[in-house]
Structures are given as structure tokens and as C-alpha cells.
Amino acid sequence: MKKILQKVQSGVHLTESEMMTASEALFNEETDNGLIKEFLLALKEKGETADEIVGLVKVIRKHALQIDAPFENIMDNCGTGGDGSQSFNISTCSAFVIAGAGVPIAKHGNRSISSKTGSADVLEHLGVRLNFSQSEVSDLLAKNKIAFLFAPHVHPGIKKVMTARKELGVPTIFNLIGPLTNPVDLDTQIVGIYRREMLSTMAEALVRLGRKRGIVLSGAGHMDEASLEGENYLAVIDNGQINEITLKPEEVGLAPVSNEKIKGGDSIQNARILQSVLTGEKSVYRDTVLLNAGLALYAHGTASSMKEGIELAAKSIDSGSALERLNQLISFSKQKELA
């Protein structure tokens, strides 16, 4: 570990194999906490590569709860967070819309880190359990098209690194790789990042991790979600090919809206916003979800275009299918608590 640290400190990029070796040390209880912090800071200062991201993700997934996917073509739509926008829980709400359109989604998420309310906070308030077992996740994906994977629950071995991260108090490679560590084998993924300079690097990492299709995006205002405010930057993945494009809301039939208009609040307020969208209320919140869910449905291949994806997302909401996915997840949670 010390030799690898010296290499990083000298500005040399690590191979995937070297990063895997270093990452195993991060999980080792014998590794000095100070050494972990030095390593994370050195990576940050040097700049993370696709090799380093992939190496770390592979080791984290190796130590995670092993979940058997009941079928192929499962996706996730988790963002990295950290954009400081204080927006409502866009990807969480979008996940139910995606599932309502018939696409199985293993929603990976956490409590609030940089925002007021994380996905786990709002779902817990609504009555969703955070500790689904491996078999329950598989069952939910098969029967309800959506399951929630609470990051600390599915990654129990990461506590030591979390301590070092908190003590550092600055963003590190772990602020990038969260969405990539989903323990379910995903075929498709849409990942939002606020660090726009990492767009192509993250897309390359997704390809290396076996994603057949996907989108890495950085929204207008550097949001880690697609934004109605203006130009969104996308890296679109299709069978190993990466195509970088930009997208404005007007191009897919949506009106521009300032990011200020989609701010959220605490878990109570954000739960109300989520429910208002899923019950069909017309609003800027709904349009934001339509954009994000529509892009996800296009990334998955269910829609042949982004505009068609938005149309399918609207149908998912207006038919009641998206709301039913939420209600079924809450019902399943309550049944297990009573059992």
C-alpha cells in the first residue's frame, strides 16, 4: 500500500490491478487510517482515471451483499450527488416512473450527504424499509419492477473507509463511484455527475464494468440530474460506443425552468413533492421527472428516442402505474415488518 501511495503521490496513474490491490487494503481493518486518508487525497490531487474507478468499484462490489438478479436488463438511475442544488429527490421519483413503464430498476441510494434529503430519507418517511435482504430484492424486482438498495446495508464492509472520508471532509473518489457500486449486475445505467470534466471518464468506466447501454450526464448548472434550466451534457453509451452530445429541454418538447424552481426541503416536503408527481399533478417537478425518466427509458432501449422516452414516462404517471410501484413497495415493507 505504501509503495502504491508513493506512486500516486508522484503523479503516476494506477493500473486497474494496482487499484484493486490498494482497494483491498482500504477494506483491511489493519490498514492505518492515516494511510487511507493520504491515499484518497493523493488520488484527488492527481485526478482519478477510468482504471482507478473500475478497480475500486470491482473490489467494493466483491465485498457487497451478493444479489442474484431474477432476469437481465435491470437498470439503475442513481447520481453522484454533491451538486449543491438542494433539488427535490429527482432520481428517486424518476425511478418509480421508470418502473411504471415496465423497466426493472434496482434503485441504489443513501441518506442525505450534500443535500437536505437523500433517497433513503424520503423513502423511509413514506414507509419503505431500508434493509431488504438479498432474496427480497430479487423478489421485488421480479414482482414490482423496483427495489431499493440502501448503500450502507448492501456495503457493510465500507465503514472503515467512511470514517476516513468523514475525517477528511473533502470530496474524494468515493464521491464519484457510489452509483457504480450497485451490487446487482446491471445491463443499463444512467448516472448524473456534477463534475462535468469526468463525463467521458465515467462513461468509459461504465463500459468497462459491462454496461451495454447507458447515459452519463451533467445537467445545466452542473446538476447531477438532467435539468430544464438549459444545456445538458450527455455521454451516450451503446454497445461499447460512447457519443457525447448536448440536450436542451426545448429539443424534447419541454419548457425551460430555472433550477431555483425545483428546490426541495426536508423529507416531509420532498415526500409530498414525490407523491404530487406520481399522482399526476402538473408542475415543474413533473416536467423535471419526465425529462430524467425519459432519458433513462431511452438509455435502456425501451424508447427509440428521448422524446418517446418522455412520452412513455408521462404515460407511466398518468396511468397510475408509477404510483402503484411506490404503493406496492410500501405494502411489501409493512408486510415484512408485521411478519
Coordinates of C-alpha atoms in Angstrom, one line a residue:
M1 CA 0.0 0.0 0.0
K2 CA 2.8 2.4 0.8
K3 CA 4.5 1.8 -2.5
I4 CA 1.3 2.4 -4.4
L5 CA 0.7 5.6 -2.3
Q6 CA 4.2 6.8 -3.3
K7 CA 3.4 6.2 -6.9
V8 CA 0.1 8.2 -6.8
Q9 CA 1.8 11.0 -4.9
S10 CA 4.4 11.3 -7.7
G11 CA 1.5 11.8 -10.2
V12 CA 1.5 8.3 -11.8
H13 CA -1.8 6.8 -12.7
L14 CA -2.5 3.3 -11.3
T15 CA -3.4 0.3 -13.4
E16 CA -6.7 -1.4 -12.6
S17 CA -4.8 -4.3 -10.9
E18 CA -2.8 -1.8 -8.7
M19 CA -6.0 0.0 -7.8
M20 CA -7.6 -3.3 -6.8
T21 CA -4.7 -4.1 -4.6
A22 CA -4.9 -0.7 -2.9
S23 CA -8.7 -1.0 -2.6
E24 CA -8.4 -4.4 -0.8
A25 CA -6.2 -2.6 1.7
L26 CA -8.9 0.0 2.3
F27 CA -11.2 -2.8 3.5
N28 CA -8.5 -4.3 5.7
E29 CA -9.0 -3.4 9.4
E30 CA -5.2 -3.5 9.9
T31 CA -4.6 -0.6 7.5
D32 CA -3.7 2.6 9.2
N33 CA -6.5 5.3 9.0
G34 CA -3.9 8.0 8.2
L35 CA -2.6 6.0 5.3
I36 CA -6.1 5.7 3.9
K37 CA -6.6 9.4 4.1
E38 CA -3.2 10.1 2.4
F39 CA -4.1 7.7 -0.4
L40 CA -7.6 9.3 -1.1
L41 CA -6.1 12.8 -1.0
A42 CA -3.3 11.8 -3.4
L43 CA -5.8 10.3 -5.9
K44 CA -7.9 13.5 -5.7
E45 CA -4.9 15.7 -6.3
K46 CA -3.6 13.6 -9.2
G47 CA -7.0 13.2 -10.8
E48 CA -8.9 9.9 -11.0
T49 CA -8.8 7.7 -14.1
A50 CA -11.2 5.1 -15.5
D51 CA -8.7 2.3 -14.5
E52 CA -8.7 3.5 -10.9
I53 CA -12.5 3.9 -10.8
V54 CA -13.1 0.4 -12.2
G55 CA -10.5 -1.2 -9.9
L56 CA -12.1 0.4 -6.8
V57 CA -15.7 -0.5 -7.9
K58 CA -14.8 -4.1 -8.5
V59 CA -13.4 -4.5 -5.0
I60 CA -16.4 -2.8 -3.4
R61 CA -18.8 -5.0 -5.3
K62 CA -16.8 -8.0 -4.3
H63 CA -17.3 -7.2 -0.6
A64 CA -21.0 -6.2 -1.0
L65 CA -24.1 -8.3 -0.4
Q66 CA -24.4 -10.7 -3.4
I67 CA -27.8 -10.3 -5.0
D68 CA -29.0 -12.6 -7.8
A69 CA -30.8 -10.7 -10.5
P70 CA -34.1 -12.5 -11.4
F71 CA -33.6 -11.6 -15.1
E72 CA -31.5 -9.5 -17.4
N73 CA -31.8 -5.8 -18.5
I74 CA -32.1 -4.3 -15.0
M75 CA -31.0 -0.7 -14.7
D76 CA -30.3 2.0 -12.1
N77 CA -30.6 5.8 -12.2
C78 CA -28.5 6.9 -9.2
G79 CA -26.5 10.1 -9.3
T80 CA -23.3 11.0 -7.5
G81 CA -24.8 13.9 -5.5
G82 CA -22.7 16.8 -4.4
D83 CA -24.0 19.3 -6.8
G84 CA -25.2 21.7 -4.1
S85 CA -28.5 22.4 -5.9
Q86 CA -30.8 21.4 -3.0
S87 CA -33.2 20.0 -5.5
F88 CA -36.0 17.6 -4.6
N89 CA -35.4 13.8 -5.0
I90 CA -35.5 13.7 -8.8
S91 CA -33.9 10.3 -9.4
T92 CA -35.9 8.7 -6.6
C93 CA -39.2 9.9 -8.1
S94 CA -38.0 9.1 -11.6
A95 CA -37.2 5.5 -10.5
F96 CA -40.9 4.8 -9.9
V97 CA -41.8 6.3 -13.3
I98 CA -39.2 4.1 -15.0
A99 CA -40.5 1.0 -13.2
G100 CA -44.1 2.0 -14.0
A101 CA -43.1 2.0 -17.7
G102 CA -42.1 -1.7 -17.3
V103 CA -38.3 -1.4 -16.8
P104 CA -36.9 -3.2 -13.8
I105 CA -34.8 -0.8 -11.6
A106 CA -32.6 -1.6 -8.7
K107 CA -32.5 1.8 -7.1
H108 CA -29.2 2.3 -5.2
G109 CA -29.2 5.2 -2.7
N110 CA -28.2 6.7 0.6
R111 CA -29.2 9.2 3.2
S112 CA -28.5 12.9 2.7
I113 CA -24.9 13.7 2.2
S114 CA -24.7 17.1 0.4
S115 CA -28.5 17.8 0.1
K116 CA -31.2 18.2 2.8
T117 CA -32.8 14.9 2.0
G118 CA -31.4 11.7 0.4
S119 CA -33.3 9.0 -1.3
A120 CA -33.3 6.8 1.8
D121 CA -34.6 9.7 3.9
V122 CA -37.6 10.3 1.7
L123 CA -38.4 6.7 1.1
E124 CA -38.1 5.9 4.8
H125 CA -40.6 8.7 5.6
L126 CA -43.0 7.2 3.1
G127 CA -42.8 3.8 4.8
V128 CA -40.2 1.9 2.7
R129 CA -37.8 -0.4 4.6
L130 CA -34.1 0.2 4.1
N131 CA -32.8 -3.3 5.0
F132 CA -34.2 -5.6 2.3
S133 CA -32.5 -9.0 2.2
Q134 CA -30.9 -10.4 -1.0
S135 CA -33.9 -12.6 -1.7
E136 CA -36.3 -9.8 -1.0
V137 CA -34.6 -7.5 -3.5
S138 CA -34.8 -10.3 -6.2
D139 CA -38.5 -10.9 -5.3
L140 CA -39.3 -7.2 -5.5
L141 CA -37.5 -6.8 -8.9
A142 CA -39.5 -9.8 -10.3
K143 CA -42.9 -8.7 -8.9
N144 CA -42.8 -5.0 -8.6
K145 CA -40.1 -3.9 -11.1
I146 CA -38.4 -1.8 -8.4
A147 CA -36.4 -2.5 -5.3
F148 CA -34.4 -0.1 -3.1
L149 CA -30.8 -0.9 -2.1
F150 CA -29.7 1.2 0.9
A151 CA -25.9 1.7 0.3
P152 CA -24.8 1.2 4.0
H153 CA -26.9 -2.0 4.2
V154 CA -25.6 -3.6 1.0
H155 CA -22.0 -2.4 1.6
P156 CA -21.4 -3.4 5.2
G157 CA -17.6 -3.6 4.8
I158 CA -17.1 0.1 3.9
K159 CA -17.4 1.5 7.4
K160 CA -13.6 2.0 7.9
V161 CA -13.3 4.0 4.7
M162 CA -16.3 6.1 5.6
T163 CA -14.6 7.1 8.9
A164 CA -11.6 8.3 6.9
R165 CA -13.8 10.2 4.4
K166 CA -15.6 12.0 7.2
E167 CA -12.4 13.0 8.9
L168 CA -11.0 14.4 5.6
G169 CA -14.2 16.4 4.9
V170 CA -13.4 16.9 1.2
P171 CA -14.8 15.1 -1.9
T172 CA -12.7 12.1 -2.9
I173 CA -13.0 9.3 -5.5
F174 CA -15.8 7.8 -3.3
N175 CA -18.0 10.8 -4.2
L176 CA -17.8 9.6 -7.8
I177 CA -18.2 5.9 -7.6
G178 CA -21.3 5.5 -5.4
P179 CA -23.7 4.8 -8.3
L180 CA -21.3 2.3 -9.9
T181 CA -21.2 0.1 -6.8
N182 CA -24.7 -1.3 -7.1
P183 CA -24.4 -5.0 -6.2
V184 CA -26.9 -6.0 -8.8
D185 CA -25.5 -6.9 -12.2
L186 CA -26.8 -4.1 -14.4
D187 CA -27.1 -4.0 -18.1
T188 CA -28.1 -0.4 -18.3
Q189 CA -27.4 2.7 -16.2
I190 CA -28.0 6.4 -16.2
V191 CA -25.6 8.3 -14.0
G192 CA -25.7 12.0 -13.1
I193 CA -22.5 13.8 -12.2
Y194 CA -21.8 17.4 -11.2
R195 CA -18.1 17.1 -12.2
R196 CA -18.5 17.7 -15.9
E197 CA -14.9 17.1 -16.7
M198 CA -15.4 13.5 -15.6
L199 CA -18.1 12.8 -18.1
S200 CA -16.1 10.7 -20.6
T201 CA -14.1 9.0 -17.8
M202 CA -17.3 7.8 -16.1
A203 CA -18.7 6.7 -19.4
E204 CA -15.6 4.7 -20.1
A205 CA -15.8 3.2 -16.6
L206 CA -19.4 2.1 -17.2
V207 CA -18.4 0.4 -20.4
R208 CA -15.5 -1.4 -18.7
L209 CA -18.0 -2.5 -16.0
G210 CA -20.1 -4.2 -18.5
R211 CA -23.0 -1.8 -19.2
K212 CA -24.4 -2.5 -22.6
R213 CA -26.3 0.8 -22.8
G214 CA -26.3 3.9 -20.6
I215 CA -26.0 7.7 -20.2
V216 CA -23.7 9.7 -18.1
L217 CA -25.0 13.3 -17.8
S218 CA -24.1 16.6 -16.2
G219 CA -27.1 18.9 -16.1
A220 CA -27.4 22.7 -16.7
G221 CA -25.9 24.4 -13.7
H222 CA -23.7 21.4 -13.1
M223 CA -26.5 19.4 -11.6
D224 CA -26.1 15.6 -11.2
E225 CA -29.6 15.3 -12.9
A226 CA -30.9 16.4 -16.2
S227 CA -32.0 20.0 -15.9
L228 CA -34.7 22.1 -17.5
E229 CA -32.6 25.3 -17.0
G230 CA -30.6 24.9 -20.2
E231 CA -27.9 22.8 -21.9
N232 CA -27.3 19.3 -20.5
Y233 CA -24.1 17.4 -21.4
L234 CA -24.5 13.7 -22.1
A235 CA -22.2 10.8 -22.9
V236 CA -24.5 8.1 -24.5
I237 CA -23.3 4.5 -24.4
D238 CA -24.4 1.9 -26.9
N239 CA -22.7 -1.4 -27.1
G240 CA -19.2 -0.1 -26.2
Q241 CA -19.5 3.1 -28.3
I242 CA -19.6 6.5 -26.5
N243 CA -21.2 9.5 -28.2
E244 CA -21.0 12.9 -26.4
I245 CA -23.9 15.3 -27.2
T246 CA -25.8 18.2 -25.6
L247 CA -29.5 18.5 -25.0
K248 CA -31.8 21.4 -24.2
P249 CA -35.3 20.9 -22.9
E250 CA -36.9 22.6 -25.9
E251 CA -35.5 19.9 -28.1
V252 CA -37.7 17.3 -26.4
G253 CA -40.8 19.5 -26.0
L254 CA -40.3 20.8 -22.5
A255 CA -40.2 24.4 -21.4
P256 CA -37.0 25.9 -19.8
V257 CA -37.2 26.3 -16.0
S258 CA -34.6 27.7 -13.5
N259 CA -33.1 25.2 -11.1
E260 CA -34.2 27.5 -8.4
K261 CA -37.8 26.4 -9.1
I262 CA -37.1 22.7 -8.3
K263 CA -35.6 23.1 -4.8
G264 CA -36.8 20.7 -2.2
G265 CA -36.7 20.6 1.5
D266 CA -36.8 18.1 4.3
S267 CA -38.0 14.5 4.0
I268 CA -41.7 15.6 4.6
Q269 CA -41.7 18.2 1.9
N270 CA -39.8 16.1 -0.6
A271 CA -42.2 13.1 0.0
R272 CA -45.1 15.5 -0.7
I273 CA -43.4 16.6 -4.0
L274 CA -42.8 13.0 -5.0
Q275 CA -46.4 12.0 -4.3
S276 CA -47.7 15.0 -6.2
V277 CA -45.7 14.0 -9.3
L278 CA -46.8 10.3 -9.1
T279 CA -50.5 11.3 -8.6
G280 CA -50.3 13.3 -11.9
E281 CA -50.2 16.9 -10.7
K282 CA -48.8 19.2 -13.4
S283 CA -45.8 21.1 -12.2
V284 CA -42.1 21.9 -12.9
Y285 CA -41.4 19.0 -10.7
R286 CA -43.3 16.7 -13.0
D287 CA -41.5 18.1 -16.1
T288 CA -38.1 17.6 -14.5
V289 CA -39.0 14.0 -13.7
L290 CA -40.4 13.4 -17.2
L291 CA -37.0 14.6 -18.6
N292 CA -35.0 12.4 -16.4
A293 CA -37.2 9.3 -16.6
G294 CA -37.5 9.8 -20.3
L295 CA -33.7 9.8 -20.8
A296 CA -33.5 6.7 -18.7
L297 CA -36.1 4.9 -20.8
Y298 CA -34.1 5.9 -23.9
A299 CA -30.8 4.8 -22.3
H300 CA -32.5 1.4 -21.5
G301 CA -33.6 1.0 -25.1
T302 CA -37.3 0.8 -24.2
A303 CA -37.8 4.1 -26.1
S304 CA -36.2 4.6 -29.5
S305 CA -35.7 8.4 -28.9
M306 CA -35.5 10.8 -26.0
K307 CA -38.8 12.4 -26.9
E308 CA -40.5 9.0 -27.0
G309 CA -39.0 8.2 -23.6
I310 CA -40.7 11.4 -22.2
E311 CA -44.0 10.3 -23.7
L312 CA -43.7 6.8 -22.1
A313 CA -42.8 8.5 -18.7
A314 CA -45.9 10.6 -18.9
K315 CA -48.0 7.5 -19.7
S316 CA -46.4 5.7 -16.7
I317 CA -47.6 8.5 -14.4
D318 CA -51.0 9.2 -15.9
S319 CA -52.0 5.6 -16.0
G320 CA -51.3 5.2 -12.3
S321 CA -48.6 2.6 -12.9
A322 CA -45.8 4.7 -11.3
L323 CA -47.8 5.3 -8.2
E324 CA -48.7 1.7 -7.9
R325 CA -45.0 0.7 -7.9
L326 CA -44.5 3.0 -4.9
N327 CA -47.6 1.7 -3.1
Q328 CA -46.5 -1.9 -3.7
L329 CA -43.0 -1.2 -2.2
I330 CA -44.6 0.4 0.9
S331 CA -47.1 -2.5 1.2
F332 CA -44.3 -5.1 0.9
S333 CA -42.3 -3.2 3.6
K334 CA -45.2 -3.2 6.0
Q335 CA -46.0 -6.9 5.4
K336 CA -42.4 -7.8 6.3
E337 CA -42.4 -5.7 9.4
L338 CA -45.6 -7.5 10.6
A339 CA -44.3 -11.0 9.8

